[in-house]
Coordinates of C-alpha atoms in Angstrom, one line a residue:
Chain D
M5 CA 23.0 -16.6 7.5
I6 CA 20.6 -14.4 5.5
S7 CA 20.1 -14.5 1.8
I8 CA 18.0 -13.1 -0.9
R9 CA 17.2 -13.5 -4.3
R10 CA 14.4 -12.9 -6.4
F11 CA 10.9 -13.6 -5.6
R12 CA 9.4 -17.1 -7.7
E13 CA 5.4 -17.4 -8.2
D14 CA 5.8 -20.5 -5.3
D15 CA 7.1 -18.4 -2.9
W16 CA 3.7 -16.7 -2.6
P17 CA 1.8 -18.8 0.1
A18 CA 4.8 -18.1 2.3
V19 CA 5.0 -14.7 1.5
W20 CA 1.3 -13.9 1.6
P21 CA 0.7 -14.6 5.4
M22 CA 3.9 -12.2 5.7
L23 CA 2.1 -9.0 4.6
R24 CA -0.9 -10.2 4.9
T25 CA -0.4 -9.8 9.3
T26 CA 1.5 -7.2 8.4
F27 CA -1.1 -4.9 6.6
Q28 CA -4.3 -5.9 8.7
A29 CA -1.8 -4.7 12.3
G30 CA -2.5 -1.4 10.0
D31 CA 0.2 0.7 11.7
T32 CA 2.8 1.1 8.8
Y33 CA 1.4 0.5 5.4
A34 CA -0.8 2.2 3.8
F35 CA -2.5 -1.3 2.1
A36 CA -5.9 -1.2 3.5
P37 CA -5.7 -3.4 6.3
E38 CA -9.1 -5.8 4.7
S39 CA -6.4 -5.7 1.2
S40 CA -7.4 -8.9 -0.5
Q41 CA -4.7 -11.7 -1.7
A42 CA -5.3 -10.6 -5.3
E43 CA -4.9 -6.8 -4.7
I44 CA -1.8 -8.0 -3.0
H45 CA -0.4 -9.9 -4.7
K46 CA -1.2 -6.8 -7.6
A47 CA 0.8 -4.3 -5.6
W48 CA 3.2 -6.5 -4.4
I49 CA 4.3 -8.8 -7.0
E50 CA 2.9 -7.8 -10.4
V51 CA 2.7 -3.7 -10.6
P52 CA 7.3 -3.4 -8.9
V53 CA 9.2 -4.5 -11.9
A54 CA 11.5 -6.3 -9.4
T55 CA 10.1 -8.6 -6.0
F56 CA 12.9 -10.1 -3.6
V57 CA 12.4 -12.5 0.1
A58 CA 14.8 -13.4 2.7
A59 CA 15.7 -16.7 3.0
A60 CA 17.3 -17.9 6.2
A61 CA 19.7 -21.1 6.1
E62 CA 16.6 -24.0 6.2
G63 CA 15.2 -22.0 3.3
E64 CA 12.4 -20.6 5.1
I65 CA 10.7 -16.8 3.6
V66 CA 11.3 -14.2 6.3
G67 CA 11.4 -11.4 4.4
T68 CA 10.7 -9.5 1.6
Y69 CA 10.6 -5.8 -0.8
Y70 CA 9.7 -5.1 -4.0
L71 CA 11.4 -2.7 -6.3
K72 CA 9.7 -0.2 -8.7
P73 CA 10.2 3.5 -9.8
N74 CA 7.8 5.7 -8.3
Q75 CA 6.8 8.6 -10.6
P76 CA 6.1 7.8 -14.1
G77 CA 8.5 8.9 -17.0
L78 CA 10.3 12.1 -16.2
G79 CA 10.4 11.1 -12.4
S80 CA 11.4 7.7 -12.9
H81 CA 15.4 7.6 -11.9
V82 CA 14.2 7.7 -8.5
C83 CA 12.8 4.3 -7.0
N84 CA 10.5 3.4 -4.4
C85 CA 11.0 0.0 -2.2
G86 CA 8.2 -1.7 0.4
Y87 CA 10.2 -3.5 3.0
V88 CA 8.0 -6.8 5.5
V89 CA 10.3 -8.9 8.2
A90 CA 8.3 -11.9 9.1
S91 CA 6.5 -10.8 12.5
A92 CA 8.6 -13.8 13.7
A93 CA 12.2 -13.4 12.4
Q94 CA 12.1 -9.5 14.2
G95 CA 15.6 -8.3 14.9
R96 CA 18.3 -11.1 13.3
G97 CA 19.3 -8.0 10.7
I98 CA 17.0 -8.9 7.8
A99 CA 15.4 -5.2 7.3
S100 CA 18.8 -4.0 6.8
A101 CA 20.2 -6.7 4.6
M102 CA 17.5 -6.3 1.7
C103 CA 18.1 -2.4 2.6
E104 CA 21.6 -3.0 1.5
H105 CA 20.5 -5.4 -1.0
S106 CA 18.1 -3.1 -2.6
Q107 CA 20.0 -0.2 -2.7
A108 CA 22.5 -2.1 -4.5
Q109 CA 19.6 -3.5 -7.3
A110 CA 19.0 -0.2 -7.4
A111 CA 22.4 1.0 -8.8
T112 CA 22.8 -1.7 -11.1
M113 CA 19.0 -0.9 -12.2
R114 CA 20.8 2.6 -13.1
F115 CA 18.0 4.5 -10.3
R116 CA 19.3 7.4 -9.3
A117 CA 17.7 7.8 -6.0
M118 CA 15.3 6.1 -3.9
Q119 CA 11.9 7.3 -2.2
F120 CA 9.9 6.0 1.0
N121 CA 6.6 8.0 0.8
L122 CA 4.8 7.7 3.2
V123 CA 6.4 6.3 6.4
V124 CA 4.4 6.5 9.7
A125 CA 6.2 9.0 11.7
T126 CA 5.5 6.1 15.1
N127 CA 7.3 3.6 13.0
E128 CA 10.8 4.2 14.7
R129 CA 12.6 1.5 14.6
A130 CA 12.1 1.9 10.1
I131 CA 13.0 5.6 10.8
C132 CA 15.9 4.9 13.0
L133 CA 17.2 1.9 10.3
W134 CA 16.7 4.5 6.8
Q135 CA 18.9 6.5 8.6
R136 CA 21.7 4.9 9.2
Y137 CA 21.6 3.8 5.6
G138 CA 22.0 7.3 4.7
F139 CA 18.1 8.3 3.9
N140 CA 17.3 11.8 4.9
I141 CA 13.8 13.3 6.3
V142 CA 12.8 15.2 3.5
G143 CA 9.1 16.2 4.8
T144 CA 6.5 15.8 7.1
L145 CA 3.5 14.8 6.0
P146 CA 0.9 16.1 9.3
R147 CA -2.1 13.2 9.8
A148 CA -0.8 11.6 6.5
F149 CA -2.3 8.4 8.2
R150 CA -4.4 6.6 10.0
H151 CA -3.2 4.0 11.7
Q152 CA -5.5 1.4 13.3
R153 CA -4.6 1.8 16.9
L154 CA -3.8 6.1 16.8
G155 CA -5.7 7.5 14.5
F156 CA -4.6 10.1 12.2
V157 CA -0.7 10.5 12.7
D158 CA 2.5 12.5 10.4
A159 CA 4.1 10.5 7.7
L160 CA 7.6 11.9 6.9
V161 CA 8.9 11.5 3.2
M162 CA 12.5 9.8 3.3
Y163 CA 14.7 10.3 0.4
K164 CA 18.4 9.2 -0.9
E165 CA 20.4 9.4 -3.8
L166 CA 22.4 6.1 -4.8
G167 CA 25.7 6.4 -5.9
A168 CA 26.7 10.0 -5.7
Chain X
M16 CA -16.0 33.8 -16.9
I17 CA -15.0 30.6 -16.6
S18 CA -17.8 27.7 -15.6
I19 CA -16.8 24.0 -13.9
R20 CA -18.4 21.0 -14.7
R21 CA -17.3 17.1 -14.5
F22 CA -15.5 16.6 -17.7
R23 CA -17.6 14.7 -20.5
E24 CA -16.1 11.8 -22.4
D25 CA -16.6 14.0 -25.7
D26 CA -14.7 16.5 -24.0
W27 CA -11.7 14.0 -24.8
P28 CA -11.4 15.3 -28.5
A29 CA -10.9 18.7 -26.4
V30 CA -8.9 17.6 -23.8
W31 CA -6.4 15.4 -25.5
P32 CA -4.5 18.3 -27.4
M33 CA -3.6 20.8 -24.0
L34 CA -2.8 17.6 -22.0
R35 CA 0.0 16.6 -25.0
T36 CA 0.9 19.3 -25.4
T37 CA 1.5 20.0 -21.6
F38 CA 3.7 17.1 -21.0
Q39 CA 5.3 17.3 -24.5
A40 CA 7.0 20.0 -23.1
G41 CA 8.0 17.7 -19.8
D42 CA 8.7 21.0 -17.4
T43 CA 6.6 20.2 -15.0
Y44 CA 4.6 16.4 -15.4
A45 CA 6.0 13.2 -14.9
F46 CA 4.1 11.7 -17.7
A47 CA 6.9 10.9 -20.2
P48 CA 6.8 13.0 -23.2
E49 CA 5.9 10.6 -25.7
S50 CA 3.1 9.5 -24.0
S51 CA 0.0 7.7 -26.0
Q52 CA -3.0 8.9 -26.2
A53 CA -4.8 5.9 -24.4
E54 CA -2.0 5.5 -21.4
I55 CA -2.6 9.7 -20.9
H56 CA -6.7 8.6 -20.8
K57 CA -5.9 6.3 -18.3
A58 CA -4.2 8.2 -16.2
W59 CA -6.4 11.8 -16.5
I60 CA -9.9 10.1 -17.1
E61 CA -10.0 6.5 -15.6
V62 CA -7.5 6.3 -12.3
P63 CA -8.7 9.3 -11.0
V64 CA -12.0 9.5 -8.7
A65 CA -13.0 12.2 -10.8
T66 CA -12.1 14.3 -13.6
F67 CA -13.5 18.0 -14.5
V68 CA -12.6 20.7 -17.5
A69 CA -12.8 24.4 -17.2
A70 CA -15.2 26.1 -20.6
A71 CA -15.0 30.0 -20.8
A72 CA -18.3 31.2 -21.8
E73 CA -18.5 30.8 -25.5
G74 CA -18.1 26.8 -24.0
E75 CA -14.7 26.9 -25.2
I76 CA -12.4 24.3 -23.1
V77 CA -9.7 25.8 -21.4
G78 CA -8.3 23.5 -18.1
T79 CA -8.7 20.2 -16.8
Y80 CA -8.0 18.9 -13.7
Y81 CA -8.8 15.9 -11.8
L82 CA -8.9 14.5 -8.3
K83 CA -8.0 11.1 -6.7
P84 CA -6.9 9.7 -3.5
N85 CA -3.1 10.2 -2.9
Q86 CA -2.6 6.9 -1.1
P87 CA -5.1 3.7 -0.9
G88 CA -6.5 2.6 2.2
L89 CA -4.8 4.2 5.8
G90 CA -3.6 7.2 3.3
S91 CA -6.5 7.8 1.1
H92 CA -8.1 10.3 3.5
V93 CA -5.3 12.8 1.3
C94 CA -6.3 13.4 -2.3
N95 CA -3.9 14.7 -4.9
C96 CA -4.8 16.6 -8.0
G97 CA -2.9 17.6 -11.3
Y98 CA -4.5 21.0 -13.5
V99 CA -4.0 21.9 -17.1
V100 CA -4.5 25.4 -18.4
A101 CA -4.8 25.7 -22.6
S102 CA -0.8 27.4 -23.3
A103 CA -3.5 29.8 -25.3
A104 CA -5.9 30.9 -22.6
Q105 CA -2.8 31.5 -20.1
G106 CA -3.0 34.6 -17.1
R107 CA -6.7 34.4 -17.6
G108 CA -6.7 32.6 -13.2
I109 CA -7.8 29.2 -14.6
A110 CA -5.9 27.6 -12.8
S111 CA -6.8 29.6 -9.8
A112 CA -10.5 28.9 -10.2
M113 CA -9.1 25.0 -11.1
C114 CA -7.3 25.1 -7.0
E115 CA -10.6 26.6 -5.0
H116 CA -12.8 24.3 -6.9
S117 CA -10.5 21.0 -6.4
Q118 CA -10.3 22.0 -3.0
A119 CA -14.4 22.5 -2.5
Q120 CA -14.6 19.0 -4.8
A121 CA -12.2 16.9 -2.4
A122 CA -13.9 18.7 1.2
T123 CA -17.1 17.8 -0.5
M124 CA -15.6 13.7 -1.3
R125 CA -14.2 14.2 2.5
F126 CA -11.0 14.4 1.9
R127 CA -8.8 15.7 4.7
A128 CA -5.7 17.7 3.0
M129 CA -4.2 17.6 -0.7
Q130 CA -1.2 16.4 -1.4
F131 CA 1.4 17.9 -5.0
N132 CA 3.7 15.1 -5.0
L133 CA 6.4 16.4 -7.3
V134 CA 6.0 20.0 -7.7
V135 CA 9.6 21.0 -10.6
A136 CA 11.1 23.5 -8.2
T137 CA 11.4 25.3 -11.8
N138 CA 8.0 26.2 -11.7
E139 CA 7.1 28.9 -10.0
R140 CA 4.6 30.3 -11.6
A141 CA 2.8 26.9 -10.2
I142 CA 4.8 27.1 -6.8
C143 CA 3.4 30.8 -6.1
L144 CA -0.2 30.5 -7.0
W145 CA -0.4 26.7 -4.4
Q146 CA 1.6 29.0 -2.1
R147 CA -1.2 32.0 -2.2
Y148 CA -4.1 29.1 -1.8
G149 CA -2.6 27.8 1.9
F150 CA -0.3 25.1 0.8
N151 CA 2.9 24.6 2.3
I152 CA 6.6 23.8 1.0
V153 CA 6.7 20.2 3.1
G154 CA 9.7 19.0 1.3
T155 CA 12.5 19.1 -0.9
L156 CA 13.4 15.5 -3.4
P157 CA 17.0 16.8 -4.8
R158 CA 17.3 16.2 -8.7
A159 CA 14.0 14.3 -8.6
F160 CA 12.6 15.6 -11.8
R161 CA 14.4 15.0 -15.4
H162 CA 13.7 18.3 -16.9
Q163 CA 13.8 18.0 -20.8
R164 CA 15.4 21.3 -21.1
L165 CA 17.8 22.0 -17.4
G166 CA 18.6 18.4 -16.6
F167 CA 17.9 16.8 -13.2
V168 CA 16.2 19.6 -11.0
D169 CA 14.4 18.9 -7.6
A170 CA 11.3 19.0 -6.8
L171 CA 8.7 20.0 -3.5
V172 CA 6.6 18.2 -1.9
M173 CA 3.5 20.3 -1.4
Y174 CA 1.0 20.0 1.2
K175 CA -2.9 21.8 2.1
E176 CA -4.7 20.4 5.4
L177 CA -8.6 21.3 3.6
G178 CA -11.1 22.7 6.1
A179 CA -9.6 23.4 9.4

């Protein structure tokens, strides 16, 4: 049983190692693998309008996501999210739960659409998941991601209109 | 005869009215039409790695563009630019000159591609120009731009690999 709630600052000691491990792998997010804790705190917690954590029954934090406008002003009705699941907790439906939760949150906040700007084309599990939740592949950016093991690989732009 | 050079801080009194007029129209850029001078100075001058101005023969500034990485870390080999031409100087090839100049600059700075994230679909002149300079329409974002006269309109993602 997963519950999702707002991030609190005292969650950071549990959230940071999860983010660091994910970004150090350099196969899903653009954040530089050597990013500092302060840089990632800014990007994941301070810049977004909201950050959430997913907690298992015993309270352990197993995932996190942020939600923010994808563009300023006249593009700010489209939001962007980023999701990370603890590697030890993969395969338990946490990404699905966070994806559903984020869409409900975004609708509550009056966002009209959600956009992912740089979905690494080799990240097939994520692509399948977003497609199952109604996201379309809007386009392919040739060699736009510098994968740490595979070199330059394509990235996808994915998009879903909400509440339609 | 147009010459393009690096922006200097004493160009700002000429650059700002051009930007303000463009963003107030609310038909090409996402910046909120009511953005303050400080907000636009930050976005156009401080955040980018470089900003340029186009000057006419008599020295008058008739255009400006910025150049920056489009994503952090593992996406930072793809750059993004934004271009503005003074309304009184339209039709004199200034956008073309800046587009060419920016591609040469980007190549010099070792960027491997250039991406435009939110090209308003009704901005046909810009789309034609970017296509003439080798940009492809990678995808269409449905109703991603809140046009100040037309309401929600589509936006395009355009992309070009450099030096290929």
